[in-house]
């Protein structure tokens, strides 16, 4: 409780705000922002909008390769430079998207945007949060993950106004330059560990750190992790599959939410407006989930998230409008839960020491899983011609995730936890 009263500290808040801005960019540049960017670029290039959207799907898949590269760089140059470098890459890529002169140029630019932001968020920032706040990961990630909701709330309307008044080319330059400048600031100011700032993890005192934390440096690897050893470790797959399925469900719901709302009888204006309302609920939910993680622990928070997704999906599938509205409130509330857990669960199981190596294996596989949301949506809708059928599949995946989380042995490889409980 004492460490909570001390909060995150000034430099800790700098890290969290930087992470917030990366997640903000991810929501604006690559996810929800494509609702504005795709039609504007399609009109500029004189091609059908579906071609541009297909390029975004390809870019998401290529992003897995960038995540693998980022994971290796993470171990060599540190997560601070990886996070900052990825944001700079995404900013430059965003400039190129709005100024693309061909579809292949747009695709390359979006690979930089999507891959850079995904790797920057979950490889760079994810590792930094584990280094700085090993026992406050859930709370710290709740702050960071709010960036995605604010990206939907603020950036998308802002981009709409900019594109309407200045055009997509100039708008992308303005937004991309701002992102790149923030990245440069991060490259100068961020540090891999709190010790590099004369501080200690979780903003604790030196005495508390020596008494309750592992003496090993974060880059040390007491378990001798290799790619092969991690792939043969049960906890690796429990973390990957549980969080990967939750992220797949979360992304799969959001990418088809407007279409599903119209399927249950909403007009297009209301169906679209619900997206903004959900983003507001998500901000509130992120704060509450952060407190739940602190009070109940990451494992129980994960179980709660999976249960609520099952409930929300079943309510939505019913087609009964009062239940549909309840489902939308729950979906909004859980907006930042899956991104939070994707970092927090592996961090809680494997701990701060050696986490960069663990994350270099865990995140790329998790990324592959949740990027399959596009394929799941496409295949199931193609077979059954209904988003309700997709939601049934998502409910099953959330239920599977629930049982996988229950099977996780929390803190199994966490050196800090072992040091705190050595007596």
mmCIF file of C-alpha atoms in Angstrom:
data_model
loop_
_atom_site.group_PDB
_atom_site.id
_atom_site.type_symbol
_atom_site.label_atom_id
_atom_site.label_comp_id
_atom_site.label_asym_id
_atom_site.label_seq_id
_atom_site.Cartn_x
_atom_site.Cartn_y
_atom_site.Cartn_z
ATOM 1 C CA UNK A 1 0.000 0.000 0.000
ATOM 2 C CA UNK A 2 2.903 2.346 0.724
ATOM 3 C CA UNK A 3 4.208 2.087 -2.815
ATOM 4 C CA UNK A 4 0.754 2.917 -4.164
ATOM 5 C CA UNK A 5 0.577 6.107 -2.115
ATOM 6 C CA UNK A 6 3.861 7.217 -3.680
ATOM 7 C CA UNK A 7 2.282 6.853 -7.110
ATOM 8 C CA UNK A 8 4.249 6.562 -10.333
ATOM 9 C CA UNK A 9 6.652 9.469 -9.833
ATOM 10 C CA UNK A 10 7.444 12.272 -12.298
ATOM 11 C CA UNK A 11 9.594 10.176 -14.650
ATOM 12 C CA UNK A 12 7.149 7.307 -14.376
ATOM 13 C CA UNK A 13 4.366 9.615 -15.484
ATOM 14 C CA UNK A 14 6.505 10.775 -18.398
ATOM 15 C CA UNK A 15 6.781 7.145 -19.514
ATOM 16 C CA UNK A 16 3.041 6.561 -19.129
ATOM 17 C CA UNK A 17 2.137 9.734 -21.038
ATOM 18 C CA UNK A 18 4.506 8.728 -23.844
ATOM 19 C CA UNK A 19 2.879 5.280 -23.906
ATOM 20 C CA UNK A 20 -0.544 6.918 -23.904
ATOM 21 C CA UNK A 21 0.456 8.899 -27.002
ATOM 22 C CA UNK A 22 1.620 5.755 -28.822
ATOM 23 C CA UNK A 23 -1.688 4.028 -28.068
ATOM 24 C CA UNK A 24 -3.475 7.250 -29.067
ATOM 25 C CA UNK A 25 -1.652 7.154 -32.411
ATOM 26 C CA UNK A 26 -2.472 3.469 -32.818
ATOM 27 C CA UNK A 27 -6.173 4.188 -32.397
ATOM 28 C CA UNK A 28 -5.984 7.223 -34.680
ATOM 29 C CA UNK A 29 -3.490 6.314 -37.400
ATOM 30 C CA UNK A 30 -4.181 2.622 -37.877
ATOM 31 C CA UNK A 31 -7.418 1.464 -36.261
ATOM 32 C CA UNK A 32 -10.405 3.804 -36.150
ATOM 33 C CA UNK A 33 -8.647 6.500 -38.163
ATOM 34 C CA UNK A 34 -8.863 4.336 -41.278
ATOM 35 C CA UNK A 35 -12.562 5.251 -41.415
ATOM 36 C CA UNK A 36 -11.355 8.705 -42.487
ATOM 37 C CA UNK A 37 -8.037 7.851 -44.130
ATOM 38 C CA UNK A 38 -9.190 4.974 -46.368
ATOM 39 C CA UNK A 39 -11.910 6.842 -48.329
ATOM 40 C CA UNK A 40 -9.737 9.962 -48.631
ATOM 41 C CA UNK A 41 -6.761 7.999 -49.996
ATOM 42 C CA UNK A 42 -9.024 5.929 -52.267
ATOM 43 C CA UNK A 43 -10.456 9.132 -53.750
ATOM 44 C CA UNK A 44 -6.966 10.606 -54.145
ATOM 45 C CA UNK A 45 -5.692 7.510 -55.972
ATOM 46 C CA UNK A 46 -8.910 6.906 -57.903
ATOM 47 C CA UNK A 47 -9.370 3.338 -56.641
ATOM 48 C CA UNK A 48 -12.126 1.490 -54.831
ATOM 49 C CA UNK A 49 -12.119 1.873 -51.055
ATOM 50 C CA UNK A 50 -12.071 -1.913 -50.553
ATOM 51 C CA UNK A 51 -8.633 -2.045 -52.202
ATOM 52 C CA UNK A 52 -7.265 0.357 -49.603
ATOM 53 C CA UNK A 53 -8.918 -1.602 -46.784
ATOM 54 C CA UNK A 54 -7.364 -4.813 -48.097
ATOM 55 C CA UNK A 55 -3.973 -3.100 -48.007
ATOM 56 C CA UNK A 56 -4.579 -2.323 -44.335
ATOM 57 C CA UNK A 57 -5.180 -6.025 -43.689
ATOM 58 C CA UNK A 58 -1.925 -6.921 -45.424
ATOM 59 C CA UNK A 59 -0.143 -4.210 -43.442
ATOM 60 C CA UNK A 60 -1.432 -5.737 -40.221
ATOM 61 C CA UNK A 61 0.022 -9.111 -41.167
ATOM 62 C CA UNK A 62 3.366 -7.573 -42.164
ATOM 63 C CA UNK A 63 3.314 -5.856 -38.777
ATOM 64 C CA UNK A 64 3.981 -9.260 -37.199
ATOM 65 C CA UNK A 65 7.374 -9.333 -38.937
ATOM 66 C CA UNK A 66 8.137 -5.840 -37.672
ATOM 67 C CA UNK A 67 7.149 -6.974 -34.166
ATOM 68 C CA UNK A 68 9.609 -9.879 -34.369
ATOM 69 C CA UNK A 69 12.388 -7.516 -35.452
ATOM 70 C CA UNK A 70 11.444 -5.075 -32.699
ATOM 71 C CA UNK A 71 11.575 -7.894 -30.155
ATOM 72 C CA UNK A 72 15.152 -8.663 -31.115
ATOM 73 C CA UNK A 73 16.138 -4.983 -31.098
ATOM 74 C CA UNK A 74 14.463 -4.683 -27.701
ATOM 75 C CA UNK A 75 17.087 -6.984 -26.220
ATOM 76 C CA UNK A 76 20.002 -5.255 -27.942
ATOM 77 C CA UNK A 77 19.303 -1.518 -27.754
ATOM 78 C CA UNK A 78 16.600 -1.436 -25.079
ATOM 79 C CA UNK A 79 12.836 -0.777 -25.090
ATOM 80 C CA UNK A 80 13.161 3.012 -24.758
ATOM 81 C CA UNK A 81 14.806 3.391 -28.168
ATOM 82 C CA UNK A 82 12.490 0.768 -29.673
ATOM 83 C CA UNK A 83 9.350 2.587 -28.459
ATOM 84 C CA UNK A 84 10.620 5.976 -29.616
ATOM 85 C CA UNK A 85 11.937 4.648 -32.928
ATOM 86 C CA UNK A 86 8.658 2.883 -33.682
ATOM 87 C CA UNK A 87 6.677 6.093 -33.122
ATOM 88 C CA UNK A 88 9.031 8.006 -35.426
ATOM 89 C CA UNK A 89 8.638 5.255 -38.053
ATOM 90 C CA UNK A 90 4.845 5.409 -37.714
ATOM 91 C CA UNK A 91 4.836 9.205 -37.986
ATOM 92 C CA UNK A 92 6.868 9.129 -41.196
ATOM 93 C CA UNK A 93 4.688 6.319 -42.491
ATOM 94 C CA UNK A 94 1.557 8.345 -41.780
ATOM 95 C CA UNK A 95 2.942 11.232 -43.822
ATOM 96 C CA UNK A 96 3.482 8.829 -46.711
ATOM 97 C CA UNK A 97 -0.029 7.340 -46.503
ATOM 98 C CA UNK A 98 -1.721 10.665 -47.236
ATOM 99 C CA UNK A 99 0.786 11.511 -49.957
ATOM 100 C CA UNK A 100 0.950 8.099 -51.625
ATOM 101 C CA UNK A 101 1.001 8.212 -55.411
ATOM 102 C CA UNK A 102 0.196 4.525 -55.841
ATOM 103 C CA UNK A 103 -1.390 1.616 -53.996
ATOM 104 C CA UNK A 104 1.992 -0.135 -53.434
ATOM 105 C CA UNK A 105 3.376 3.067 -51.880
ATOM 106 C CA UNK A 106 0.332 3.253 -49.612
ATOM 107 C CA UNK A 107 0.828 -0.380 -48.593
ATOM 108 C CA UNK A 108 4.487 0.176 -47.664
ATOM 109 C CA UNK A 109 3.542 3.293 -45.706
ATOM 110 C CA UNK A 110 0.793 1.467 -43.796
ATOM 111 C CA UNK A 111 3.203 -1.371 -42.980
ATOM 112 C CA UNK A 112 5.381 1.250 -41.274
ATOM 113 C CA UNK A 113 2.366 2.731 -39.491
ATOM 114 C CA UNK A 114 0.737 -0.502 -38.357
ATOM 115 C CA UNK A 115 3.924 -2.396 -37.593
ATOM 116 C CA UNK A 116 5.556 0.586 -35.917
ATOM 117 C CA UNK A 117 2.615 1.351 -33.645
ATOM 118 C CA UNK A 118 1.925 -2.269 -32.754
ATOM 119 C CA UNK A 119 5.569 -2.959 -31.913
ATOM 120 C CA UNK A 120 5.982 0.396 -30.181
ATOM 121 C CA UNK A 121 2.897 -0.229 -28.039
ATOM 122 C CA UNK A 122 3.334 -3.827 -26.997
ATOM 123 C CA UNK A 123 7.064 -4.499 -27.422
ATOM 124 C CA UNK A 124 8.566 -1.129 -26.501
ATOM 125 C CA UNK A 125 6.047 0.328 -24.037
ATOM 126 C CA UNK A 126 4.996 -3.107 -22.780
ATOM 127 C CA UNK A 127 8.568 -3.891 -21.764
ATOM 128 C CA UNK A 128 9.152 -0.438 -20.280
ATOM 129 C CA UNK A 129 6.057 -0.766 -18.098
ATOM 130 C CA UNK A 130 7.273 -4.176 -16.914
ATOM 131 C CA UNK A 131 10.674 -2.671 -16.068
ATOM 132 C CA UNK A 132 9.362 0.415 -14.287
ATOM 133 C CA UNK A 133 6.201 -0.954 -12.652
ATOM 134 C CA UNK A 134 6.451 -4.740 -12.187
ATOM 135 C CA UNK A 135 3.885 -4.741 -9.355
ATOM 136 C CA UNK A 136 1.730 -1.959 -10.797
ATOM 137 C CA UNK A 137 1.516 -3.217 -14.376
ATOM 138 C CA UNK A 138 -2.268 -3.391 -14.415
ATOM 139 C CA UNK A 139 -2.628 0.156 -13.094
ATOM 140 C CA UNK A 140 0.108 1.521 -15.359
ATOM 141 C CA UNK A 141 -1.288 -0.179 -18.450
ATOM 142 C CA UNK A 142 -4.772 1.145 -17.654
ATOM 143 C CA UNK A 143 -3.355 4.667 -18.061
ATOM 144 C CA UNK A 144 -1.474 3.795 -21.236
ATOM 145 C CA UNK A 145 -4.329 1.855 -22.868
ATOM 146 C CA UNK A 146 -6.679 4.829 -22.413
ATOM 147 C CA UNK A 147 -4.812 6.333 -25.342
ATOM 148 C CA UNK A 148 -6.698 4.071 -27.760
ATOM 149 C CA UNK A 149 -10.061 5.335 -26.501
ATOM 150 C CA UNK A 150 -8.937 8.952 -26.723
ATOM 151 C CA UNK A 151 -7.676 8.233 -30.240
ATOM 152 C CA UNK A 152 -11.232 7.293 -31.185
ATOM 153 C CA UNK A 153 -12.795 10.204 -29.286
ATOM 154 C CA UNK A 154 -10.409 12.989 -30.261
ATOM 155 C CA UNK A 155 -8.170 12.111 -33.180
ATOM 156 C CA UNK A 156 -10.793 10.737 -35.563
ATOM 157 C CA UNK A 157 -13.046 13.860 -35.360
ATOM 158 C CA UNK A 158 -9.947 16.079 -35.554
ATOM 159 C CA UNK A 159 -8.679 14.250 -38.624
ATOM 160 C CA UNK A 160 -12.113 14.506 -40.209
ATOM 161 C CA UNK A 161 -12.030 18.307 -39.803
ATOM 162 C CA UNK A 162 -8.431 18.552 -41.069
ATOM 163 C CA UNK A 163 -9.087 16.416 -44.135
ATOM 164 C CA UNK A 164 -12.248 18.368 -44.895
ATOM 165 C CA UNK A 165 -10.442 21.718 -44.735
ATOM 166 C CA UNK A 166 -6.858 20.945 -45.808
ATOM 167 C CA UNK A 167 -7.066 17.633 -47.658
ATOM 168 C CA UNK A 168 -5.558 14.266 -46.780
ATOM 169 C CA UNK A 169 -2.035 15.125 -48.010
ATOM 170 C CA UNK A 170 -1.504 18.181 -45.777
ATOM 171 C CA UNK A 171 -3.400 16.621 -42.858
ATOM 172 C CA UNK A 172 -1.184 13.545 -42.847
ATOM 173 C CA UNK A 173 1.939 15.731 -42.867
ATOM 174 C CA UNK A 174 0.746 17.702 -39.825
ATOM 175 C CA UNK A 175 -0.211 14.607 -37.811
ATOM 176 C CA UNK A 176 2.822 12.588 -38.901
ATOM 177 C CA UNK A 177 5.294 15.347 -38.036
ATOM 178 C CA UNK A 178 3.751 15.743 -34.561
ATOM 179 C CA UNK A 179 4.085 11.986 -33.951
ATOM 180 C CA UNK A 180 7.691 11.948 -35.174
ATOM 181 C CA UNK A 181 8.613 14.919 -32.961
ATOM 182 C CA UNK A 182 7.087 13.174 -29.932
ATOM 183 C CA UNK A 183 9.143 10.123 -30.882
ATOM 184 C CA UNK A 184 12.339 12.176 -30.955
ATOM 185 C CA UNK A 185 11.528 13.614 -27.517
ATOM 186 C CA UNK A 186 11.012 10.069 -26.262
ATOM 187 C CA UNK A 187 14.333 8.942 -27.734
ATOM 188 C CA UNK A 188 16.093 11.670 -25.751
ATOM 189 C CA UNK A 189 14.134 11.483 -22.488
ATOM 190 C CA UNK A 190 13.059 7.856 -21.981
ATOM 191 C CA UNK A 191 15.201 5.393 -20.022
ATOM 192 C CA UNK A 192 15.052 1.602 -20.079
ATOM 193 C CA UNK A 193 14.948 1.214 -16.300
ATOM 194 C CA UNK A 194 14.185 3.489 -13.343
ATOM 195 C CA UNK A 195 17.711 2.850 -12.030
ATOM 196 C CA UNK A 196 19.028 4.849 -14.979
ATOM 197 C CA UNK A 197 17.205 7.810 -13.418
ATOM 198 C CA UNK A 198 18.436 7.024 -9.911
ATOM 199 C CA UNK A 199 15.026 5.532 -9.035
ATOM 200 C CA UNK A 200 13.653 2.070 -8.261
ATOM 201 C CA UNK A 201 10.832 -0.053 -9.748
ATOM 202 C CA UNK A 202 7.303 0.900 -8.676
ATOM 203 C CA UNK A 203 8.774 4.171 -7.337
ATOM 204 C CA UNK A 204 9.737 2.432 -4.076
ATOM 205 C CA UNK A 205 12.580 3.454 -1.775
ATOM 206 C CA UNK A 206 16.031 1.916 -1.959
ATOM 207 C CA UNK A 207 15.426 0.056 1.304
ATOM 208 C CA UNK A 208 12.156 -1.441 0.074
ATOM 209 C CA UNK A 209 13.722 -2.410 -3.238
ATOM 210 C CA UNK A 210 16.591 -4.248 -1.548
ATOM 211 C CA UNK A 211 14.197 -6.018 0.813
ATOM 212 C CA UNK A 212 11.452 -7.054 -1.625
ATOM 213 C CA UNK A 213 12.865 -7.148 -5.160
ATOM 214 C CA UNK A 214 15.284 -9.416 -6.992
ATOM 215 C CA UNK A 215 18.880 -8.224 -7.083
ATOM 216 C CA UNK A 216 19.299 -9.387 -10.688
ATOM 217 C CA UNK A 217 19.312 -6.705 -13.380
ATOM 218 C CA UNK A 218 16.322 -6.678 -15.783
ATOM 219 C CA UNK A 219 18.474 -7.786 -18.717
ATOM 220 C CA UNK A 220 19.746 -10.830 -16.829
ATOM 221 C CA UNK A 221 18.133 -14.179 -17.555
ATOM 222 C CA UNK A 222 18.235 -16.495 -14.523
ATOM 223 C CA UNK A 223 16.022 -19.067 -16.243
ATOM 224 C CA UNK A 224 18.203 -19.273 -19.368
ATOM 225 C CA UNK A 225 15.288 -18.521 -21.667
ATOM 226 C CA UNK A 226 15.751 -19.325 -25.335
ATOM 227 C CA UNK A 227 13.150 -19.236 -28.078
ATOM 228 C CA UNK A 228 12.974 -23.021 -28.020
ATOM 229 C CA UNK A 229 12.695 -23.217 -24.237
ATOM 230 C CA UNK A 230 9.934 -20.603 -24.147
ATOM 231 C CA UNK A 231 8.025 -22.396 -26.895
ATOM 232 C CA UNK A 232 8.209 -25.588 -24.836
ATOM 233 C CA UNK A 233 6.997 -23.864 -21.652
ATOM 234 C CA UNK A 234 3.311 -24.307 -20.769
ATOM 235 C CA UNK A 235 2.964 -20.806 -19.317
ATOM 236 C CA UNK A 236 4.100 -19.239 -22.584
ATOM 237 C CA UNK A 237 1.183 -20.778 -24.434
ATOM 238 C CA UNK A 238 -1.301 -20.103 -21.655
ATOM 239 C CA UNK A 239 -0.354 -16.400 -21.785
ATOM 240 C CA UNK A 240 -0.309 -16.273 -25.582
ATOM 241 C CA UNK A 241 -3.605 -18.052 -26.194
ATOM 242 C CA UNK A 242 -5.582 -16.486 -23.344
ATOM 243 C CA UNK A 243 -4.647 -12.898 -24.173
ATOM 244 C CA UNK A 244 -4.530 -13.515 -27.917
ATOM 245 C CA UNK A 245 -8.127 -14.783 -27.944
ATOM 246 C CA UNK A 246 -9.325 -11.842 -25.828
ATOM 247 C CA UNK A 247 -7.629 -9.366 -28.183
ATOM 248 C CA UNK A 248 -9.081 -11.185 -31.203
ATOM 249 C CA UNK A 249 -12.557 -10.879 -29.664
ATOM 250 C CA UNK A 250 -12.061 -7.211 -28.792
ATOM 251 C CA UNK A 251 -10.729 -6.247 -32.234
ATOM 252 C CA UNK A 252 -13.231 -8.454 -34.049
ATOM 253 C CA UNK A 253 -16.141 -6.799 -32.256
ATOM 254 C CA UNK A 254 -14.916 -3.257 -32.869
ATOM 255 C CA UNK A 255 -14.123 -3.709 -36.572
ATOM 256 C CA UNK A 256 -17.716 -4.863 -37.224
ATOM 257 C CA UNK A 257 -19.545 -2.888 -34.544
ATOM 258 C CA UNK A 258 -21.219 -0.359 -36.849
ATOM 259 C CA UNK A 259 -22.361 -3.127 -39.200
ATOM 260 C CA UNK A 260 -23.669 -5.198 -36.271
ATOM 261 C CA UNK A 261 -25.542 -2.214 -34.835
ATOM 262 C CA UNK A 262 -27.255 -1.711 -38.185
ATOM 263 C CA UNK A 263 -27.987 -5.445 -38.356
ATOM 264 C CA UNK A 264 -30.017 -5.201 -35.125
ATOM 265 C CA UNK A 265 -32.016 -2.239 -36.458
ATOM 266 C CA UNK A 266 -30.093 0.978 -35.779
ATOM 267 C CA UNK A 267 -29.799 3.590 -38.514
ATOM 268 C CA UNK A 268 -26.302 4.443 -39.732
ATOM 269 C CA UNK A 269 -26.035 7.703 -37.768
ATOM 270 C CA UNK A 270 -26.950 6.014 -34.478
ATOM 271 C CA UNK A 271 -24.794 2.966 -35.230
ATOM 272 C CA UNK A 272 -21.791 5.235 -35.831
ATOM 273 C CA UNK A 273 -22.543 7.449 -32.824
ATOM 274 C CA UNK A 274 -22.428 4.401 -30.568
ATOM 275 C CA UNK A 275 -18.724 4.077 -31.443
ATOM 276 C CA UNK A 276 -17.974 7.452 -29.855
ATOM 277 C CA UNK A 277 -20.076 6.643 -26.809
ATOM 278 C CA UNK A 278 -18.233 3.366 -26.382
ATOM 279 C CA UNK A 279 -14.906 5.221 -26.431
ATOM 280 C CA UNK A 280 -16.087 7.441 -23.553
ATOM 281 C CA UNK A 281 -17.226 4.407 -21.558
ATOM 282 C CA UNK A 282 -13.858 2.812 -22.317
ATOM 283 C CA UNK A 283 -11.973 5.648 -20.625
ATOM 284 C CA UNK A 284 -14.009 5.160 -17.452
ATOM 285 C CA UNK A 285 -13.664 1.393 -17.716
ATOM 286 C CA UNK A 286 -9.910 1.604 -18.081
ATOM 287 C CA UNK A 287 -9.574 3.424 -14.761
ATOM 288 C CA UNK A 288 -11.883 0.975 -13.000
ATOM 289 C CA UNK A 289 -10.120 -2.055 -14.455
ATOM 290 C CA UNK A 290 -6.803 -0.657 -13.259
ATOM 291 C CA UNK A 291 -8.190 -0.525 -9.715
ATOM 292 C CA UNK A 292 -9.648 -4.029 -10.044
ATOM 293 C CA UNK A 293 -6.264 -5.371 -11.118
ATOM 294 C CA UNK A 294 -4.651 -3.772 -8.061
ATOM 295 C CA UNK A 295 -7.317 -4.994 -5.623
ATOM 296 C CA UNK A 296 -7.970 -8.499 -6.998
ATOM 297 C CA UNK A 297 -4.847 -9.288 -9.008
ATOM 298 C CA UNK A 298 -4.235 -9.684 -12.729
ATOM 299 C CA UNK A 299 -5.501 -13.273 -12.918
ATOM 300 C CA UNK A 300 -8.911 -12.467 -11.392
ATOM 301 C CA UNK A 301 -9.173 -9.375 -13.584
ATOM 302 C CA UNK A 302 -8.546 -11.595 -16.607
ATOM 303 C CA UNK A 303 -11.270 -14.027 -15.535
ATOM 304 C CA UNK A 304 -13.685 -11.128 -15.014
ATOM 305 C CA UNK A 305 -12.898 -9.765 -18.486
ATOM 306 C CA UNK A 306 -13.525 -13.122 -20.172
ATOM 307 C CA UNK A 307 -16.809 -13.645 -18.296
ATOM 308 C CA UNK A 308 -18.063 -10.163 -19.174
ATOM 309 C CA UNK A 309 -17.232 -10.690 -22.863
ATOM 310 C CA UNK A 310 -19.250 -13.913 -22.876
ATOM 311 C CA UNK A 311 -22.179 -12.145 -21.196
ATOM 312 C CA UNK A 312 -21.970 -9.165 -23.577
ATOM 313 C CA UNK A 313 -21.854 -11.343 -26.682
ATOM 314 C CA UNK A 314 -24.760 -13.536 -25.587
ATOM 315 C CA UNK A 315 -26.830 -10.428 -24.803
ATOM 316 C CA UNK A 316 -26.018 -8.998 -28.218
ATOM 317 C CA UNK A 317 -26.786 -12.234 -30.041
ATOM 318 C CA UNK A 318 -30.266 -12.272 -28.473
ATOM 319 C CA UNK A 319 -31.267 -9.307 -30.629
ATOM 320 C CA UNK A 320 -33.467 -8.015 -27.798
ATOM 321 C CA UNK A 321 -32.734 -4.293 -27.782
ATOM 322 C CA UNK A 322 -32.506 -3.739 -24.004
ATOM 323 C CA UNK A 323 -29.988 -6.603 -23.849
ATOM 324 C CA UNK A 324 -28.191 -5.256 -26.921
ATOM 325 C CA UNK A 325 -27.742 -1.901 -25.169
ATOM 326 C CA UNK A 326 -26.423 -3.669 -22.063
ATOM 327 C CA UNK A 327 -23.955 -5.542 -24.268
ATOM 328 C CA UNK A 328 -22.722 -2.301 -25.819
ATOM 329 C CA UNK A 329 -22.104 -0.766 -22.393
ATOM 330 C CA UNK A 330 -20.078 -3.855 -21.373
ATOM 331 C CA UNK A 331 -18.135 -3.822 -24.651
ATOM 332 C CA UNK A 332 -17.299 -0.163 -24.091
ATOM 333 C CA UNK A 333 -16.300 -0.808 -20.491
ATOM 334 C CA UNK A 334 -13.900 -3.563 -21.618
ATOM 335 C CA UNK A 335 -12.337 -1.500 -24.408
ATOM 336 C CA UNK A 336 -8.911 -1.218 -22.742
ATOM 337 C CA UNK A 337 -9.053 -4.498 -20.805
ATOM 338 C CA UNK A 338 -7.623 -6.836 -23.443
ATOM 339 C CA UNK A 339 -4.665 -4.559 -24.392
ATOM 340 C CA UNK A 340 -3.947 -4.174 -20.672
ATOM 341 C CA UNK A 341 -3.989 -7.923 -20.032
ATOM 342 C CA UNK A 342 -1.890 -8.670 -23.101
ATOM 343 C CA UNK A 343 1.070 -7.066 -21.335
ATOM 344 C CA UNK A 344 0.054 -7.579 -17.716
ATOM 345 C CA UNK A 345 -0.557 -11.333 -17.719
ATOM 346 C CA UNK A 346 2.823 -12.343 -19.212
ATOM 347 C CA UNK A 347 4.497 -9.695 -17.040
ATOM 348 C CA UNK A 348 2.868 -11.113 -13.940
ATOM 349 C CA UNK A 349 3.815 -14.708 -14.794
ATOM 350 C CA UNK A 350 7.401 -14.125 -15.954
ATOM 351 C CA UNK A 351 8.261 -10.954 -14.020
ATOM 352 C CA UNK A 352 10.552 -8.013 -14.677
ATOM 353 C CA UNK A 353 13.852 -9.907 -14.866
ATOM 354 C CA UNK A 354 14.385 -11.323 -18.362
ATOM 355 C CA UNK A 355 11.058 -9.934 -19.604
ATOM 356 C CA UNK A 356 12.511 -8.489 -22.825
ATOM 357 C CA UNK A 357 13.440 -11.997 -23.964
ATOM 358 C CA UNK A 358 10.058 -13.392 -22.991
ATOM 359 C CA UNK A 359 8.193 -10.591 -24.758
ATOM 360 C CA UNK A 360 10.207 -11.092 -27.950
ATOM 361 C CA UNK A 361 8.570 -14.524 -28.237
ATOM 362 C CA UNK A 362 5.179 -13.983 -26.592
ATOM 363 C CA UNK A 363 4.046 -10.835 -28.384
ATOM 364 C CA UNK A 364 4.644 -11.841 -32.038
ATOM 365 C CA UNK A 365 2.647 -15.058 -31.551
ATOM 366 C CA UNK A 366 -0.111 -13.177 -29.721
ATOM 367 C CA UNK A 367 -0.098 -10.650 -32.575
ATOM 368 C CA UNK A 368 -0.626 -13.412 -35.149
ATOM 369 C CA UNK A 369 -3.595 -14.711 -33.160
ATOM 370 C CA UNK A 370 -5.448 -11.435 -32.777
ATOM 371 C CA UNK A 371 -4.780 -10.372 -36.370
ATOM 372 C CA UNK A 372 -6.834 -13.421 -37.365
ATOM 373 C CA UNK A 373 -9.930 -11.432 -36.361
ATOM 374 C CA UNK A 374 -10.252 -10.248 -39.966
ATOM 375 C CA UNK A 375 -10.184 -13.815 -41.253
ATOM 376 C CA UNK A 376 -12.644 -15.062 -38.599
ATOM 377 C CA UNK A 377 -15.070 -12.262 -39.451
ATOM 378 C CA UNK A 378 -14.743 -12.887 -43.180
ATOM 379 C CA UNK A 379 -15.005 -16.691 -43.105
ATOM 380 C CA UNK A 380 -17.913 -16.942 -40.653
ATOM 381 C CA UNK A 381 -19.896 -14.153 -42.304
ATOM 382 C CA UNK A 382 -19.257 -15.793 -45.669
ATOM 383 C CA UNK A 383 -20.669 -19.083 -44.399
ATOM 384 C CA UNK A 384 -23.644 -17.822 -42.377
ATOM 385 C CA UNK A 385 -24.214 -14.289 -43.770
ATOM 386 C CA UNK A 386 -24.687 -12.933 -40.262
ATOM 387 C CA UNK A 387 -22.535 -11.152 -37.697
ATOM 388 C CA UNK A 388 -24.506 -12.993 -34.985
ATOM 389 C CA UNK A 389 -22.737 -16.170 -36.065
ATOM 390 C CA UNK A 390 -19.392 -14.421 -35.670
ATOM 391 C CA UNK A 391 -20.374 -13.319 -32.166
ATOM 392 C CA UNK A 392 -21.099 -16.945 -31.249
ATOM 393 C CA UNK A 393 -17.553 -17.842 -32.284
ATOM 394 C CA UNK A 394 -16.206 -14.886 -30.262
ATOM 395 C CA UNK A 395 -18.185 -16.031 -27.189
ATOM 396 C CA UNK A 396 -16.638 -19.495 -27.483
ATOM 397 C CA UNK A 397 -13.144 -17.987 -27.766
ATOM 398 C CA UNK A 398 -13.762 -15.805 -24.696
ATOM 399 C CA UNK A 399 -14.905 -18.881 -22.790
ATOM 400 C CA UNK A 400 -11.771 -20.776 -23.835
ATOM 401 C CA UNK A 401 -9.697 -17.791 -22.706
ATOM 402 C CA UNK A 402 -11.422 -17.960 -19.310
ATOM 403 C CA UNK A 403 -10.306 -21.556 -18.742
ATOM 404 C CA UNK A 404 -6.778 -20.806 -19.985
ATOM 405 C CA UNK A 405 -6.431 -17.923 -17.526
ATOM 406 C CA UNK A 406 -7.644 -20.169 -14.696
ATOM 407 C CA UNK A 407 -4.887 -22.624 -15.610
ATOM 408 C CA UNK A 408 -2.139 -19.986 -15.324
ATOM 409 C CA UNK A 409 0.177 -20.196 -12.313
ATOM 410 C CA UNK A 410 0.670 -16.528 -11.508
ATOM 411 C CA UNK A 411 4.185 -15.318 -10.581
ATOM 412 C CA UNK A 412 5.666 -18.709 -11.491
ATOM 413 C CA UNK A 413 8.893 -17.204 -12.876
ATOM 414 C CA UNK A 414 8.662 -13.769 -11.237
ATOM 415 C CA UNK A 415 11.988 -13.116 -9.484
ATOM 416 C CA UNK A 416 10.672 -10.035 -7.668
ATOM 417 C CA UNK A 417 7.734 -11.999 -6.254
ATOM 418 C CA UNK A 418 10.089 -14.754 -5.096
ATOM 419 C CA UNK A 419 12.360 -12.207 -3.417
ATOM 420 C CA UNK A 420 9.408 -10.598 -1.612
ATOM 421 C CA UNK A 421 8.143 -13.982 -0.384
ATOM 422 C CA UNK A 422 11.470 -15.655 0.344
ATOM 423 C CA UNK A 423 10.622 -15.844 4.036
#
